[in-house]
Short mmCIF file of C-alpha atoms in Angstrom, two decimals:
data_model
loop_
_atom_site.label_atom_id
_atom_site.label_comp_id
_atom_site.label_asym_id
_atom_site.label_seq_id
_atom_site.Cartn_x
_atom_site.Cartn_y
_atom_site.Cartn_z
CA MET A 6 49.08 2.41 16.97
CA GLN A 7 45.58 1.44 16.67
CA VAL A 8 44.41 -0.36 18.88
CA LYS A 9 41.46 -3.33 17.69
CA ARG A 10 39.38 -3.92 19.75
CA PHE A 11 37.40 -7.45 19.01
CA ARG A 12 33.71 -8.11 20.70
CA THR A 13 32.60 -11.84 19.31
CA ILE A 14 34.42 -14.87 17.57
CA SER A 15 32.62 -13.83 14.99
CA GLU A 16 33.31 -10.31 14.79
CA PHE A 17 37.16 -11.87 14.36
CA GLN A 18 35.95 -14.53 11.95
CA GLN A 19 34.93 -12.22 10.19
CA PHE A 20 37.07 -10.20 10.10
CA ARG A 21 39.85 -12.39 8.95
CA HIS A 22 37.40 -13.76 6.52
CA LEU A 23 36.69 -17.08 7.58
CA PRO A 24 32.84 -18.43 7.10
CA LYS A 25 31.02 -17.47 10.38
CA PRO A 26 31.21 -19.69 12.88
CA ASP A 27 29.68 -22.59 14.08
CA HIS A 28 28.84 -22.08 17.05
CA PRO A 29 28.81 -18.25 18.33
CA LEU A 30 30.93 -18.94 21.57
CA ILE A 31 33.96 -21.31 20.83
CA SER A 32 35.60 -21.66 17.60
CA VAL A 33 38.30 -23.85 16.50
CA PHE A 34 39.79 -23.90 12.90
CA GLU A 35 43.71 -23.51 10.57
CA VAL A 36 45.38 -20.65 10.52
CA ALA A 37 46.64 -21.15 6.74
CA SER A 38 42.68 -21.91 5.84
CA ALA A 39 42.39 -17.92 7.46
CA GLU A 40 42.99 -15.22 4.72
CA ARG A 41 46.05 -13.16 4.76
CA VAL A 42 45.18 -9.51 5.64
CA ASN A 43 47.61 -7.04 4.79
CA LEU A 44 48.59 -4.54 6.86
CA ASN A 45 49.71 -0.82 6.12
CA GLU A 46 50.56 -0.30 9.23
CA ASP A 47 51.56 -2.41 13.19
CA MET A 48 48.19 -2.73 15.32
CA SER A 49 47.46 -4.20 17.91
CA TRP A 50 45.18 -6.18 19.10
CA LEU A 51 42.44 -6.73 22.14
CA TYR A 52 40.19 -9.50 22.28
CA GLU A 53 37.23 -10.55 24.52
CA PHE A 54 37.40 -14.26 25.19
CA TYR A 55 40.06 -16.63 24.77
CA CYS A 56 42.79 -17.32 22.62
CA ILE A 57 44.77 -20.52 22.32
CA GLY A 58 47.26 -20.97 19.60
CA LEU A 59 49.55 -23.47 18.40
CA LYS A 60 51.29 -21.82 15.76
CA LYS A 61 54.29 -22.31 13.56
CA VAL A 62 55.19 -19.30 11.44
CA VAL A 63 58.37 -19.03 8.28
CA ASN A 64 60.31 -16.37 8.22
CA SER A 65 59.31 -15.94 11.63
CA LYS A 66 62.54 -13.57 12.92
CA LYS A 67 60.51 -10.74 10.29
CA VAL A 68 57.12 -11.19 12.19
CA LYS A 69 57.25 -10.00 16.32
CA LEU A 70 54.25 -10.17 18.39
CA LYS A 71 54.83 -7.99 21.63
CA TYR A 72 52.34 -8.02 24.26
CA GLY A 73 52.96 -5.27 27.33
CA GLN A 74 56.88 -3.95 26.92
CA GLN A 75 58.33 -6.81 25.41
CA ASP A 76 59.09 -8.40 21.51
CA TYR A 77 58.02 -12.11 21.49
CA ASP A 78 59.43 -14.76 18.68
CA PHE A 79 57.41 -16.79 16.53
CA ASP A 80 58.89 -19.53 16.73
CA ASP A 81 57.97 -23.61 15.22
CA GLY A 82 55.90 -26.00 17.29
CA ILE A 83 54.39 -23.21 20.63
CA MET A 84 51.33 -22.82 22.32
CA SER A 85 50.06 -19.48 23.74
CA PHE A 86 47.61 -19.33 26.40
CA VAL A 87 45.80 -15.36 26.08
CA ALA A 88 42.90 -14.37 28.18
CA PRO A 89 39.97 -11.68 28.02
CA ASN A 90 41.17 -7.50 27.41
CA GLN A 91 45.19 -8.68 27.15
CA VAL A 92 46.90 -6.48 24.23
CA LEU A 93 49.36 -7.53 21.54
CA SER A 94 50.53 -6.29 18.95
CA LEU A 95 52.03 -7.38 15.61
CA SER A 96 54.52 -5.87 13.86
CA PHE A 97 56.18 -6.80 10.57
CA GLU A 98 59.84 -5.72 9.09
CA THR A 99 59.43 -7.75 5.35
CA ASP A 100 56.64 -7.96 2.28
CA GLN A 101 53.33 -10.02 4.33
CA GLN A 102 53.79 -12.58 1.32
CA ASP A 103 56.68 -13.39 3.09
CA ILE A 104 54.74 -15.26 5.94
CA GLN A 105 53.70 -19.00 5.90
CA GLN A 106 51.62 -19.26 8.41
CA SER A 107 49.58 -22.89 10.20
CA GLY A 108 49.32 -24.58 13.40
CA TRP A 109 45.95 -23.95 14.70
CA LEU A 110 43.24 -21.57 17.11
CA LEU A 111 40.88 -21.98 19.60
CA LEU A 112 38.40 -19.08 20.50
CA LEU A 113 36.42 -19.32 23.47
CA HIS A 114 33.79 -17.09 24.62
CA PRO A 115 33.67 -16.76 29.06
CA ASP A 116 29.99 -16.61 28.47
CA PHE A 117 30.38 -20.71 26.69
CA LEU A 118 31.30 -22.08 30.12
CA TRP A 119 28.49 -20.03 32.19
CA ASN A 120 27.19 -23.20 34.40
CA THR A 121 29.69 -25.70 33.77
CA SER A 122 33.39 -26.30 36.55
CA LEU A 123 35.27 -24.53 34.33
CA ALA A 124 34.05 -21.36 34.94
CA LYS A 125 35.14 -21.29 38.57
CA THR A 126 38.55 -22.82 37.45
CA ILE A 127 40.19 -21.62 34.50
CA LYS A 128 41.56 -18.64 36.47
CA GLN A 129 43.27 -21.12 38.06
CA TYR A 130 45.27 -22.59 35.47
CA ASP A 131 48.98 -20.17 35.51
CA PHE A 132 49.38 -19.72 31.99
CA TRP A 133 46.88 -17.65 30.91
CA ASP A 134 48.72 -14.60 33.14
CA TYR A 135 52.40 -15.47 31.05
CA SER A 136 53.32 -13.23 28.29
CA VAL A 137 52.32 -14.88 24.99
CA ARG A 138 56.28 -14.02 24.82
CA GLU A 139 56.11 -17.50 27.69
CA ALA A 140 55.36 -19.78 25.20
CA LEU A 141 55.17 -23.17 25.52
CA PHE A 142 56.98 -25.32 23.34
CA LEU A 143 56.41 -28.29 22.15
CA SER A 144 57.06 -31.56 20.99
CA GLU A 145 56.30 -33.46 17.80
CA LYS A 146 54.57 -35.80 19.96
CA GLU A 147 52.74 -33.68 22.64
CA GLU A 148 51.37 -31.34 19.52
CA ASP A 149 50.03 -33.67 18.52
CA LEU A 150 48.37 -34.82 21.27
CA LEU A 151 46.68 -31.09 22.01
CA VAL A 152 46.18 -31.53 17.64
CA GLY A 153 43.79 -34.15 17.55
CA ILE A 154 41.85 -32.26 21.09
CA MET A 155 41.62 -29.27 19.27
CA LYS A 156 39.63 -31.97 16.30
CA HIS A 157 37.28 -33.61 18.52
CA ILE A 158 36.60 -30.15 20.59
CA GLN A 159 36.09 -28.58 16.87
CA GLN A 160 34.24 -31.74 15.42
CA GLU A 161 31.95 -31.36 17.75
CA CYS A 162 30.92 -27.08 17.28
CA LYS A 163 29.85 -28.36 13.75
CA SER A 164 28.17 -31.52 15.05
CA ASN A 165 24.55 -30.68 15.45
CA ILE A 166 24.20 -29.36 19.15
CA ASP A 167 22.00 -31.27 21.06
CA GLN A 168 22.23 -31.29 25.49
CA PHE A 169 25.53 -33.14 25.60
CA SER A 170 27.68 -30.93 23.91
CA LYS A 171 28.79 -28.10 25.75
CA ASN A 172 29.45 -30.90 28.63
CA ILE A 173 31.75 -32.96 25.64
CA ILE A 174 33.07 -30.29 25.12
CA VAL A 175 34.38 -28.35 28.16
CA ALA A 176 35.61 -32.50 29.49
CA HIS A 177 37.78 -31.76 25.38
CA LEU A 178 39.55 -28.39 27.16
CA GLU A 179 39.65 -29.22 30.49
CA THR A 180 42.26 -32.13 28.83
CA LEU A 181 43.56 -29.88 26.81
CA PHE A 182 44.09 -27.57 29.76
CA SER A 183 45.07 -30.09 31.81
CA TYR A 184 48.09 -31.47 29.08
CA ALA A 185 49.15 -27.99 28.99
CA ASP A 186 49.20 -26.98 32.24
CA ARG A 187 52.15 -30.72 32.84
CA PHE A 188 53.57 -29.61 29.49
CA TYR A 189 54.11 -26.95 31.32
CA HIS A 190 56.74 -28.29 34.03
CA ARG A 191 57.63 -30.05 32.31
CA GLN A 192 59.53 -27.52 29.85
CA PHE A 193 60.83 -26.19 33.57
CA ILE A 194 62.40 -28.88 33.94
CA THR A 195 64.12 -29.23 30.85
CA ARG A 196 64.88 -26.57 29.23
CA GLU A 197 67.40 -26.50 32.95
CA LYS A 198 70.10 -24.12 31.47
CA GLN A 199 68.11 -21.97 31.13
CA ASN A 200 65.85 -22.02 33.76
CA HIS A 201 68.36 -22.09 36.50
CA GLN A 202 69.96 -19.52 34.95
CA VAL A 203 66.72 -17.00 36.30
CA LEU A 204 67.60 -18.60 39.69
CA GLU A 205 71.22 -17.46 39.26
CA ARG A 206 69.63 -13.96 38.21
CA LEU A 207 67.20 -13.66 41.12
CA GLU A 208 69.64 -13.98 43.64
CA GLN A 209 71.97 -11.83 42.07
CA LEU A 210 69.07 -9.14 42.13
CA LEU A 211 67.84 -10.05 45.42
CA HIS A 212 71.44 -10.03 46.78
CA ALA A 213 71.69 -6.90 45.62
CA TYR A 214 68.46 -5.17 46.88
CA PHE A 215 68.67 -6.02 50.05
CA ASN A 216 72.11 -4.92 50.14
CA SER A 217 71.39 -1.48 49.70
CA ASP A 218 69.33 1.43 50.60
CA ASP A 219 66.40 1.37 48.74
CA LEU A 220 65.48 -1.80 51.72
CA VAL A 221 64.88 1.64 54.10
CA SER A 222 63.48 4.26 50.92
CA LYS A 223 61.30 1.50 49.33
CA GLY A 224 60.47 -1.30 51.35
CA LEU A 225 60.55 -5.09 50.14
CA PRO A 226 61.13 -5.71 46.96
CA THR A 227 57.10 -6.71 45.69
CA VAL A 228 57.07 -10.19 43.50
CA THR A 229 55.82 -7.57 39.85
CA ALA A 230 58.79 -5.54 40.90
CA VAL A 231 61.58 -8.61 40.22
CA ALA A 232 58.92 -10.79 38.05
CA GLN A 233 59.61 -7.50 36.05
CA ALA A 234 63.16 -6.36 36.54
CA LEU A 235 63.91 -10.38 35.66
CA ASN A 236 62.29 -9.99 32.34
CA LEU A 237 59.31 -12.17 33.29
CA SER A 238 55.76 -11.71 34.19
CA PRO A 239 54.57 -12.59 37.99
CA LYS A 240 52.88 -15.91 37.58
CA TYR A 241 55.50 -17.29 35.03
CA LEU A 242 58.52 -16.47 37.67
CA SER A 243 55.91 -17.80 40.48
CA SER A 244 55.02 -21.45 38.49
CA LEU A 245 59.38 -21.31 37.50
CA LEU A 246 61.12 -21.68 41.07
CA LYS A 247 58.33 -23.23 42.27
CA VAL A 248 59.69 -26.31 39.42
CA LEU A 249 62.87 -25.68 40.64
CA THR A 250 63.02 -24.84 44.37
CA GLY A 251 59.98 -25.40 45.49
CA GLN A 252 59.14 -22.44 46.77
CA ASN A 253 57.69 -19.02 44.76
CA THR A 254 58.48 -15.96 44.06
CA GLN A 255 57.73 -14.08 46.85
CA GLN A 256 58.87 -17.17 48.67
CA HIS A 257 61.90 -16.62 47.65
CA ILE A 258 62.18 -12.90 48.87
CA HIS A 259 60.79 -13.89 52.63
CA GLU A 260 63.69 -16.63 53.04
CA LYS A 261 66.08 -13.10 52.26
CA LEU A 262 64.79 -11.46 53.54
CA ILE A 263 64.82 -13.83 56.98
CA GLU A 264 68.51 -14.53 55.84
CA LYS A 265 69.42 -10.33 56.38
CA ALA A 266 67.24 -10.71 59.83
CA LYS A 267 69.99 -13.10 60.92
CA GLU A 268 72.28 -11.65 59.92
CA LYS A 269 72.08 -8.59 61.55
CA LEU A 270 70.41 -9.77 64.79
CA SER A 271 73.44 -11.64 65.12
CA THR A 272 76.28 -9.59 64.57
CA THR A 273 75.06 -6.48 65.37
CA ASN A 274 73.41 -4.20 68.92
CA LEU A 275 70.54 -2.89 66.55
CA SER A 276 67.34 -3.06 68.85
CA VAL A 277 65.13 -5.34 67.05
CA SER A 278 62.82 -1.62 65.39
CA GLU A 279 66.16 -0.09 64.03
CA ILE A 280 66.68 -3.24 62.44
CA ALA A 281 63.46 -4.07 61.16
CA TYR A 282 63.57 -0.72 59.80
CA GLU A 283 66.51 -1.41 58.03
CA LEU A 284 64.76 -4.20 56.43
CA GLY A 285 62.02 -1.28 55.33
CA PHE A 286 58.80 -2.32 58.17
CA GLU A 287 57.06 0.53 58.71
CA HIS A 288 56.00 -1.42 61.98
CA ILE A 289 57.98 -3.23 63.82
CA GLN A 290 54.25 -6.04 64.87
CA SER A 291 55.02 -6.84 61.08
CA PHE A 292 58.69 -7.89 60.82
CA SER A 293 58.58 -10.14 64.10
CA LYS A 294 55.26 -11.74 63.14
CA LEU A 295 56.96 -12.91 59.24
CA PHE A 296 60.36 -13.66 62.19
CA LYS A 297 58.72 -16.22 64.36
CA THR A 298 56.31 -17.80 61.35
CA LYS A 299 59.94 -18.43 59.05
CA THR A 300 62.68 -19.42 62.42
CA ASN A 301 59.48 -20.81 65.08
CA GLN A 302 61.54 -17.95 67.26
CA SER A 303 60.54 -14.03 67.66
CA PRO A 304 63.51 -11.91 66.69
CA LEU A 305 64.80 -11.26 70.82
CA ALA A 306 64.75 -15.05 71.68
CA PHE A 307 66.66 -16.08 68.31
CA ARG A 308 69.70 -13.03 69.46
CA ALA A 309 69.75 -14.64 73.28
CA SER A 310 70.49 -18.17 71.36
CA PHE A 311 72.65 -16.96 69.77
CA ASN A 312 74.38 -15.46 71.82
#
């Protein structure tokens, strides 16, 4: 599959037959204004800039967007956040003339943020590390609010650039990202059934892992491995769990580990070093330190108090 790399925003807009952006490092435009590009084959895209998309696609069942190894179906009222150098793949299962797109696209080059507060904080927003299939589902009211912010940024980009322009645009961007963060938090709560199913699958996964020989042969499960098994990105899984339970994925893994350690300390005569080995630790010191951090007791003290 061909990979199309876009190094600049101007290069991307030229490819989509859009006018030259008003600012070389930031651009906001309506998706419907972009000329449809007919592709002879499926194609992968790679941007060297941030891409924030608020899109709707009619006939979405025939349009597939792939992020890594995962497929994502477009739907109404969704917003996605793509960081620089993430690979997206498009495939079409229908005549492209049947596809109707609407929405907004905001392109932001990292150089625009140089010497601003957002340059230091933009990567703190977890949604840059969510996969595209974990897009933000918006209500009509939320969508109107975010589109309004995008229009303000677009208007500022089209105005005469002065000493205030950059600070005003950055302030709008920070507001946009803060609202997106809030709406993702809302999504973790309102999509209750789906999210609790994820929690149940996590518990089943960890239970099976800690009751198998994988701990000895593979060691503790990593956050990445657990997320992949649940078909989620590591950041999205941790963010979801933090809202539902107050603990991230790593803390859930450690909690299950401590449960298993307590079981072995209270029901077997295995030494602490033997238990540490069975739980995937190469060094007893690492196991003892984690156990004491989580329980305020050493493994031996726990065994003595239990007995």
